[in-house]
Short mmCIF file of C-alpha atoms and ligand atoms in Angstrom, two decimals:
data_model
loop_
_atom_site.label_atom_id
_atom_site.label_comp_id
_atom_site.label_asym_id
_atom_site.label_seq_id
_atom_site.Cartn_x
_atom_site.Cartn_y
_atom_site.Cartn_z
CA MET A 1 1.61 -4.18 -25.44
CA SER A 2 3.02 -7.23 -27.17
CA ARG A 3 1.16 -8.97 -29.96
CA PHE A 4 0.88 -12.00 -27.66
CA LEU A 5 -1.45 -10.43 -25.08
CA SER A 6 -4.92 -11.89 -25.15
CA PRO A 7 -7.35 -9.36 -26.60
CA ARG A 8 -9.48 -9.76 -23.49
CA PHE A 9 -6.88 -7.70 -21.56
CA ALA A 10 -6.26 -5.12 -24.27
CA THR A 11 -8.32 -2.37 -22.62
CA LEU A 12 -7.70 -3.38 -19.01
CA GLU A 13 -6.58 -0.45 -16.86
CA ALA A 14 -4.32 -1.72 -14.08
CA TYR A 15 -4.46 -0.47 -10.51
CA THR A 16 -2.08 2.40 -9.69
CA PRO A 17 -0.46 1.90 -6.28
CA GLY A 18 0.49 4.92 -4.16
CA GLU A 19 3.98 6.31 -4.77
CA GLN A 20 6.84 4.39 -3.13
CA PRO A 21 9.58 6.95 -3.69
CA ARG A 22 13.23 5.87 -3.65
CA ASP A 23 14.74 9.20 -4.68
CA GLN A 24 14.36 11.21 -1.50
CA GLN A 25 13.40 10.83 2.15
CA TYR A 26 9.79 11.85 2.66
CA ILE A 27 7.53 11.79 5.65
CA LYS A 28 5.45 9.11 4.05
CA LEU A 29 1.75 9.59 4.73
CA ASN A 30 0.41 8.30 1.41
CA THR A 31 -0.25 4.55 1.60
CA ASN A 32 -1.76 4.00 5.04
CA GLU A 33 1.08 1.94 6.45
CA SER A 34 1.65 1.84 10.20
CA PRO A 35 4.38 4.22 11.39
CA TYR A 36 5.35 1.67 14.05
CA PRO A 37 7.66 -1.33 13.53
CA PRO A 38 6.48 -4.93 13.91
CA SER A 39 6.48 -6.24 17.51
CA PRO A 40 9.73 -7.45 19.13
CA GLU A 41 8.34 -11.02 18.96
CA VAL A 42 8.23 -10.76 15.16
CA PHE A 43 11.92 -9.77 15.11
CA TRP A 44 12.93 -12.61 17.43
CA ARG A 45 11.01 -15.25 15.56
CA LEU A 46 12.36 -14.16 12.18
CA ASN A 47 15.87 -14.42 13.58
CA THR A 48 15.46 -18.07 14.47
CA ASP A 49 15.99 -21.19 12.41
CA GLU A 50 13.19 -20.37 10.00
CA ILE A 51 15.68 -18.65 7.70
CA LYS A 52 17.67 -21.88 7.47
CA ARG A 53 14.51 -23.63 6.32
CA LEU A 54 13.97 -21.37 3.33
CA ASN A 55 15.09 -24.27 1.12
CA LEU A 56 11.78 -25.93 1.98
CA TYR A 57 8.32 -24.92 0.75
CA PRO A 58 6.07 -23.29 3.31
CA ASP A 59 2.98 -25.04 4.71
CA PRO A 60 0.38 -24.42 1.97
CA GLU A 61 -2.38 -24.80 4.59
CA GLY A 62 -0.81 -22.34 7.06
CA LYS A 63 -2.20 -24.57 9.80
CA VAL A 64 -0.46 -22.96 12.80
CA LEU A 65 -1.37 -19.43 11.78
CA LYS A 66 -4.97 -20.42 11.04
CA GLU A 67 -5.29 -21.95 14.50
CA LYS A 68 -3.94 -18.81 16.16
CA LEU A 69 -6.20 -16.47 14.18
CA ALA A 70 -9.22 -18.72 14.78
CA LYS A 71 -8.63 -18.50 18.53
CA LEU A 72 -8.14 -14.72 18.40
CA TYR A 73 -11.37 -14.12 16.46
CA GLY A 74 -13.47 -16.84 18.16
CA VAL A 75 -14.13 -18.89 15.01
CA GLY A 76 -13.08 -22.33 13.75
CA LYS A 77 -9.83 -22.74 11.81
CA GLU A 78 -11.94 -23.94 8.86
CA ASN A 79 -13.48 -20.44 8.84
CA ILE A 80 -10.12 -18.81 8.07
CA PHE A 81 -8.50 -18.24 4.70
CA LEU A 82 -4.90 -16.98 4.43
CA SER A 83 -3.67 -14.83 1.59
CA ASN A 84 -0.79 -12.83 0.16
CA GLY A 85 -2.11 -9.47 1.37
CA SER A 86 -5.85 -8.91 1.35
CA ASP A 87 -5.70 -7.89 -2.34
CA ASP A 88 -5.37 -11.64 -2.93
CA ILE A 89 -8.73 -12.22 -1.22
CA LEU A 90 -10.41 -9.60 -3.39
CA ASN A 91 -8.85 -11.14 -6.48
CA PHE A 92 -9.97 -14.66 -5.53
CA ALA A 93 -13.46 -13.46 -4.58
CA PHE A 94 -14.05 -11.77 -7.94
CA MET A 95 -12.62 -14.85 -9.67
CA ALA A 96 -14.68 -17.32 -7.64
CA PHE A 97 -18.02 -15.64 -7.11
CA CYS A 98 -18.50 -13.43 -10.17
CA ASP A 99 -18.60 -13.87 -13.92
CA SER A 100 -20.24 -12.29 -16.92
CA GLU A 101 -23.66 -13.24 -15.50
CA ARG A 102 -22.92 -12.72 -11.81
CA GLY A 103 -22.21 -9.03 -11.42
CA ALA A 104 -20.89 -6.92 -8.57
CA VAL A 105 -21.75 -3.62 -6.90
CA PHE A 106 -19.56 -1.34 -4.82
CA PRO A 107 -19.43 2.34 -3.93
CA GLU A 108 -18.33 4.74 -6.65
CA ILE A 109 -15.79 6.21 -4.26
CA SER A 110 -13.97 3.35 -2.59
CA TYR A 111 -10.87 1.19 -2.93
CA GLY A 112 -9.63 1.60 -6.50
CA PHE A 113 -8.89 -2.10 -6.93
CA TYR A 114 -12.56 -3.22 -6.96
CA PRO A 115 -13.28 -1.99 -10.51
CA VAL A 116 -9.92 -3.34 -11.71
CA TYR A 117 -10.76 -6.87 -10.55
CA ALA A 118 -14.24 -6.53 -12.01
CA ASP A 119 -12.73 -5.54 -15.38
CA LEU A 120 -10.07 -8.26 -15.17
CA TYR A 121 -12.77 -10.94 -14.94
CA HIS A 122 -15.25 -9.17 -17.22
CA VAL A 123 -17.74 -8.81 -14.43
CA PRO A 124 -20.58 -6.36 -15.10
CA HIS A 125 -20.54 -3.92 -12.22
CA ALA A 126 -22.35 -0.90 -10.87
CA LYS A 127 -20.56 1.88 -9.01
CA ILE A 128 -23.04 3.33 -6.57
CA PRO A 129 -22.61 7.03 -5.69
CA LEU A 130 -22.10 7.97 -2.07
CA LYS A 131 -24.50 10.38 -0.40
CA GLU A 132 -23.73 14.13 -0.46
CA ASP A 133 -21.95 13.79 2.89
CA PHE A 134 -19.77 10.93 1.50
CA SER A 135 -21.54 8.28 3.58
CA ILE A 136 -22.83 4.98 2.16
CA ASP A 137 -26.61 4.59 1.89
CA TYR A 138 -27.07 0.92 2.81
CA GLN A 139 -30.42 0.78 1.03
CA ASP A 140 -28.58 1.10 -2.28
CA TYR A 141 -27.02 -2.31 -1.54
CA CYS A 142 -30.19 -4.19 -0.58
CA ASN A 143 -31.75 -6.65 -3.07
CA THR A 144 -29.00 -6.07 -5.61
CA ASN A 145 -28.93 -9.53 -7.14
CA LYS A 146 -25.15 -9.10 -7.36
CA MET A 147 -22.05 -9.58 -5.20
CA VAL A 148 -21.80 -6.61 -2.83
CA VAL A 149 -18.35 -5.27 -1.92
CA ILE A 150 -18.04 -2.62 0.79
CA ALA A 151 -14.93 -1.39 2.55
CA ASN A 152 -15.84 -0.69 6.16
CA PRO A 153 -14.44 1.77 7.12
CA ASN A 154 -14.52 2.97 3.55
CA ALA A 155 -11.42 4.25 1.76
CA PRO A 156 -10.49 6.98 1.07
CA THR A 157 -13.23 8.60 3.18
CA GLY A 158 -12.51 6.69 6.42
CA MET A 159 -16.25 6.69 7.19
CA GLU A 160 -18.03 3.58 8.47
CA ILE A 161 -21.48 2.06 8.23
CA GLY A 162 -22.98 0.22 11.20
CA LEU A 163 -23.68 -3.45 11.77
CA PHE A 164 -27.44 -2.88 11.55
CA GLU A 165 -27.00 -1.65 7.98
CA ILE A 166 -24.66 -4.53 7.11
CA GLU A 167 -27.21 -7.03 8.44
CA GLU A 168 -29.92 -5.48 6.27
CA ILE A 169 -27.64 -5.86 3.24
CA LEU A 170 -26.90 -9.48 4.16
CA LYS A 171 -30.55 -10.34 4.74
CA SER A 172 -31.72 -8.82 1.47
CA ASN A 173 -29.06 -10.56 -0.66
CA PRO A 174 -29.32 -14.16 0.58
CA ASN A 175 -28.22 -15.63 -2.76
CA HIS A 176 -25.20 -13.39 -3.24
CA LEU A 177 -21.95 -12.92 -1.46
CA VAL A 178 -21.45 -9.79 0.65
CA LEU A 179 -17.76 -8.99 0.99
CA ILE A 180 -16.95 -6.61 3.82
CA ASP A 181 -13.39 -5.37 3.45
CA GLU A 182 -12.16 -4.59 6.96
CA ALA A 183 -8.61 -3.51 6.10
CA TYR A 184 -9.00 -0.52 8.46
CA VAL A 185 -11.34 -1.91 11.11
CA ASP A 186 -8.82 -1.91 13.97
CA PHE A 187 -8.75 1.88 14.28
CA GLY A 188 -12.13 2.29 15.93
CA GLY A 189 -14.43 0.54 13.44
CA THR A 190 -16.94 -2.22 14.18
CA SER A 191 -16.20 -5.66 12.78
CA ALA A 192 -18.81 -7.86 11.10
CA VAL A 193 -16.94 -11.06 12.06
CA GLY A 194 -19.56 -11.79 14.73
CA LEU A 195 -22.17 -12.12 11.95
CA VAL A 196 -20.35 -14.89 10.07
CA GLU A 197 -22.10 -17.66 11.98
CA LYS A 198 -25.52 -16.21 11.23
CA TYR A 199 -25.04 -15.27 7.56
CA PRO A 200 -23.65 -17.90 5.17
CA ASN A 201 -23.27 -15.19 2.48
CA LEU A 202 -20.82 -13.03 4.48
CA LEU A 203 -17.10 -12.84 3.69
CA VAL A 204 -14.97 -10.55 5.86
CA SER A 205 -11.47 -9.70 4.68
CA MET A 206 -8.69 -8.33 6.85
CA THR A 207 -5.03 -7.47 6.49
CA TYR A 208 -1.75 -7.39 8.38
CA SER A 209 -0.73 -4.34 6.33
CA LYS A 210 -2.23 -1.64 8.54
CA SER A 211 -2.74 -2.21 12.27
CA ARG A 212 -0.22 -5.08 12.33
CA SER A 213 2.66 -3.16 10.73
CA MET A 214 3.41 -5.79 8.08
CA ALA A 215 2.58 -4.21 4.70
CA GLY A 216 5.97 -5.37 3.41
CA ALA A 217 5.39 -9.00 4.38
CA ARG A 218 2.12 -9.35 2.41
CA LEU A 219 -0.35 -11.17 4.61
CA GLY A 220 -4.13 -11.05 4.69
CA PHE A 221 -6.90 -13.31 5.93
CA ALA A 222 -10.60 -13.79 5.46
CA ILE A 223 -13.29 -15.10 7.80
CA ALA A 224 -16.45 -16.76 6.45
CA SER A 225 -18.52 -19.95 6.43
CA THR A 226 -16.59 -23.19 5.81
CA GLU A 227 -18.21 -23.42 2.37
CA ILE A 228 -17.01 -19.98 1.25
CA ILE A 229 -13.55 -20.65 2.67
CA GLY A 230 -13.53 -23.99 0.81
CA ASP A 231 -14.28 -22.17 -2.45
CA LEU A 232 -11.44 -19.69 -1.87
CA GLU A 233 -9.07 -22.58 -1.04
CA LYS A 234 -10.06 -24.24 -4.32
CA ILE A 235 -9.08 -21.10 -6.24
CA LYS A 236 -5.86 -20.66 -4.26
CA PHE A 237 -4.83 -24.30 -4.81
CA SER A 238 -5.62 -23.86 -8.51
CA THR A 239 -3.39 -20.80 -8.86
CA ASN A 240 -0.58 -20.63 -6.28
CA PRO A 241 -0.79 -22.97 -3.26
CA TYR A 242 2.37 -21.48 -1.72
CA ASN A 243 1.13 -17.91 -1.84
CA ILE A 244 2.45 -17.11 1.65
CA ASN A 245 6.15 -17.52 2.21
CA ARG A 246 7.73 -19.16 5.25
CA LEU A 247 8.98 -15.95 6.88
CA THR A 248 5.65 -14.22 6.52
CA LEU A 249 3.83 -17.17 8.10
CA VAL A 250 6.17 -17.06 11.11
CA ALA A 251 5.88 -13.28 11.39
CA GLY A 252 2.10 -13.60 11.20
CA GLU A 253 2.06 -16.12 14.04
CA ALA A 254 4.32 -13.95 16.19
CA ALA A 255 2.07 -10.96 15.55
CA VAL A 256 -0.99 -12.84 16.86
CA ASP A 257 1.05 -13.80 19.93
CA SER A 258 1.80 -10.13 20.55
CA ASP A 259 -1.68 -8.82 19.85
CA ALA A 260 -1.56 -6.46 22.85
CA TYR A 261 1.36 -4.55 21.26
CA TYR A 262 -0.69 -3.88 18.13
CA LYS A 263 -3.81 -2.93 20.08
CA GLU A 264 -1.71 -0.38 21.95
CA ASN A 265 -0.33 1.02 18.66
CA ALA A 266 -3.86 1.27 17.23
CA LYS A 267 -4.89 3.26 20.33
CA LYS A 268 -1.94 5.61 19.82
CA ILE A 269 -2.87 6.09 16.16
CA ILE A 270 -6.50 6.85 17.08
CA ALA A 271 -5.36 9.45 19.64
CA THR A 272 -2.99 11.03 17.09
CA ARG A 273 -5.78 11.03 14.50
CA GLU A 274 -8.16 12.89 16.78
CA LYS A 275 -5.51 15.51 17.62
CA THR A 276 -4.63 15.96 13.96
CA VAL A 277 -8.28 16.32 12.94
CA LYS A 278 -8.77 19.05 15.52
CA ALA A 279 -5.62 20.91 14.46
CA LEU A 280 -6.58 20.72 10.76
CA LYS A 281 -10.10 21.96 11.51
CA ASP A 282 -8.54 24.89 13.40
CA LEU A 283 -6.67 25.68 10.15
CA GLY A 284 -9.94 25.82 8.23
CA PHE A 285 -10.00 22.27 6.87
CA ILE A 286 -13.11 20.18 6.41
CA VAL A 287 -12.29 16.68 7.62
CA LEU A 288 -14.57 13.66 7.17
CA ASP A 289 -15.35 11.57 10.23
CA SER A 290 -12.66 8.87 10.11
CA LYS A 291 -12.57 5.50 11.83
CA ALA A 292 -9.40 4.54 9.95
CA ASN A 293 -5.65 5.23 10.17
CA PHE A 294 -6.04 8.06 7.66
CA ILE A 295 -8.13 11.16 7.22
CA PHE A 296 -9.70 12.74 4.17
CA ALA A 297 -9.51 16.52 4.28
CA LYS A 298 -9.97 19.61 2.13
CA ASN A 299 -9.48 23.32 2.59
CA PRO A 300 -11.55 25.84 0.62
CA LYS A 301 -8.43 28.04 0.31
CA ILE A 302 -6.41 25.53 -1.75
CA SER A 303 -7.11 22.83 -4.30
CA GLY A 304 -6.33 19.23 -3.40
CA GLY A 305 -3.72 19.03 -6.17
CA ASP A 306 -1.91 22.21 -5.04
CA PHE A 307 -1.96 21.14 -1.41
CA TYR A 308 -0.53 17.72 -2.31
CA ALA A 309 2.18 19.30 -4.49
CA GLY A 310 3.03 21.95 -1.87
CA LEU A 311 3.46 19.34 0.84
CA LYS A 312 5.53 17.11 -1.45
CA LYS A 313 7.93 19.98 -2.18
CA LYS A 314 8.40 20.33 1.56
CA GLY A 315 9.09 16.62 2.04
CA VAL A 316 5.66 15.34 3.12
CA LEU A 317 3.92 12.82 0.90
CA VAL A 318 0.12 12.47 1.05
CA ARG A 319 -2.29 10.98 -1.50
CA HIS A 320 -4.34 12.95 -3.97
CA PHE A 321 -6.90 11.39 -6.32
CA GLU A 322 -7.46 13.25 -9.58
CA LYS A 323 -11.03 12.10 -9.66
CA GLU A 324 -14.33 13.91 -9.96
CA LYS A 325 -16.10 14.58 -6.63
CA ILE A 326 -12.95 14.09 -4.52
CA ARG A 327 -10.27 16.12 -6.28
CA ASP A 328 -10.53 18.86 -3.62
CA PHE A 329 -9.44 16.39 -0.95
CA VAL A 330 -6.18 14.78 0.08
CA ARG A 331 -5.88 11.56 2.06
CA ILE A 332 -3.41 11.75 4.92
CA THR A 333 -2.16 8.62 6.69
CA ILE A 334 -1.83 9.01 10.45
CA GLY A 335 1.84 8.71 11.38
CA THR A 336 3.60 9.23 14.70
CA GLU A 337 2.93 12.31 16.83
CA GLU A 338 6.21 13.78 15.56
CA GLN A 339 5.36 13.15 11.92
CA MET A 340 1.98 14.81 12.33
CA LYS A 341 3.61 17.83 13.95
CA VAL A 342 5.73 18.21 10.82
CA LEU A 343 2.65 17.72 8.62
CA LEU A 344 0.84 20.51 10.46
CA GLN A 345 3.86 22.83 10.30
CA LYS A 346 4.30 22.22 6.56
CA THR A 347 0.55 22.67 6.06
CA ARG A 348 0.71 26.10 7.70
CA GLU A 349 3.65 26.99 5.44
CA VAL A 350 1.87 25.81 2.28
CA LEU A 351 -1.21 27.85 3.19
CA ALA A 352 0.94 30.92 4.02
CA ASP A 353 2.89 30.62 0.72
CA ARG A 354 -0.30 31.28 -1.21
N1 PMP B 401 -8.68 -2.96 1.08
C1 PMP B 401 -8.54 -1.64 1.20
C2 PMP B 401 -9.76 -0.82 1.46
C3 PMP B 401 -7.28 -1.05 1.06
O1 PMP B 401 -7.15 0.28 1.15
C4 PMP B 401 -6.16 -1.87 0.80
C5 PMP B 401 -4.76 -1.35 0.61
N2 PMP B 401 -4.44 -0.15 0.64
C6 PMP B 401 -6.37 -3.25 0.69
C7 PMP B 401 -7.64 -3.77 0.84
C8 PMP B 401 -5.26 -4.20 0.34
O2 PMP B 401 -4.23 -4.19 1.24
P1 PMP B 401 -3.23 -5.41 1.37
O3 PMP B 401 -3.21 -6.16 0.08
O4 PMP B 401 -1.94 -4.77 1.70
O5 PMP B 401 -3.78 -6.26 2.48
#
């Protein structure tokens, strides 16, 4: 730490991203990326004249992409906010809607960035424990008098809560924002986007990083009332108006135009997930009920840390959280059928090595 850092960041603990190894080729099942490439349309469009226009700033409004997304989700373009990955939306939401008086609540076991943003902006926050079975008890989020943030499906559990529960949360917190983080919704979850018209306190965030195979391009979007979107635009235009580069905007448009390709990939991933869950259960694993492109699993015969390390030695990278209540588990991203076959083979070997 330099002597120039503001004391208000002195104790801030930054988010730790999943490993992105450069040293060796792994079967990479640790950061919930899609195993499939972007659609052919994305390749074609990136190969066109857009590259020659990189000398020019991108459209800070992202008008064309907003129009396409609005049509796809059945909302107005003024209900869409575009961002540099959906982390940007979370960042802006904590910045815009919270402060030392306006607190936040989120599940104790959830996306690790929520408490980091809360600390960054000195937002008092409560981490609400999950139930014994790792599900979210929606009643814990009713009448909170704070901003509510829920990943649905949740990470790293993969479990979802229903729209009835979300509506109860929305109804009981009319004066506070309810942010539903739908990063993983396309793998069998239920989206709350249909509730945006009815609830002016709802903000739904989504990403291109998972079902749309574009984690490397950094693109996210949010859907909410025009007023909430206006607030987010104010923050964006007060920090970095050009937060989405030209190539990413074009790739994002092409991805909407080839939506069927991504829906097909999501179906494949769901089918692979179900097969993998069954195979792991046959090997004695306990696997939580996932609606995401990852599963959260543990085996009474091996600790989460040893299983993670054993797989890594054999060239398969999964994610382990050294955290109370979940340290027995590992989170495994669903890859291709072939990758999951290798995962299962290496899992058998790790268990046999013991
Ligand atoms: N929300 C959740 C629940 C996530 O797990 C992640 C990333 N892993 C994100 C948001 C952010 O993803 P991105 O910034 O790539 O859109």
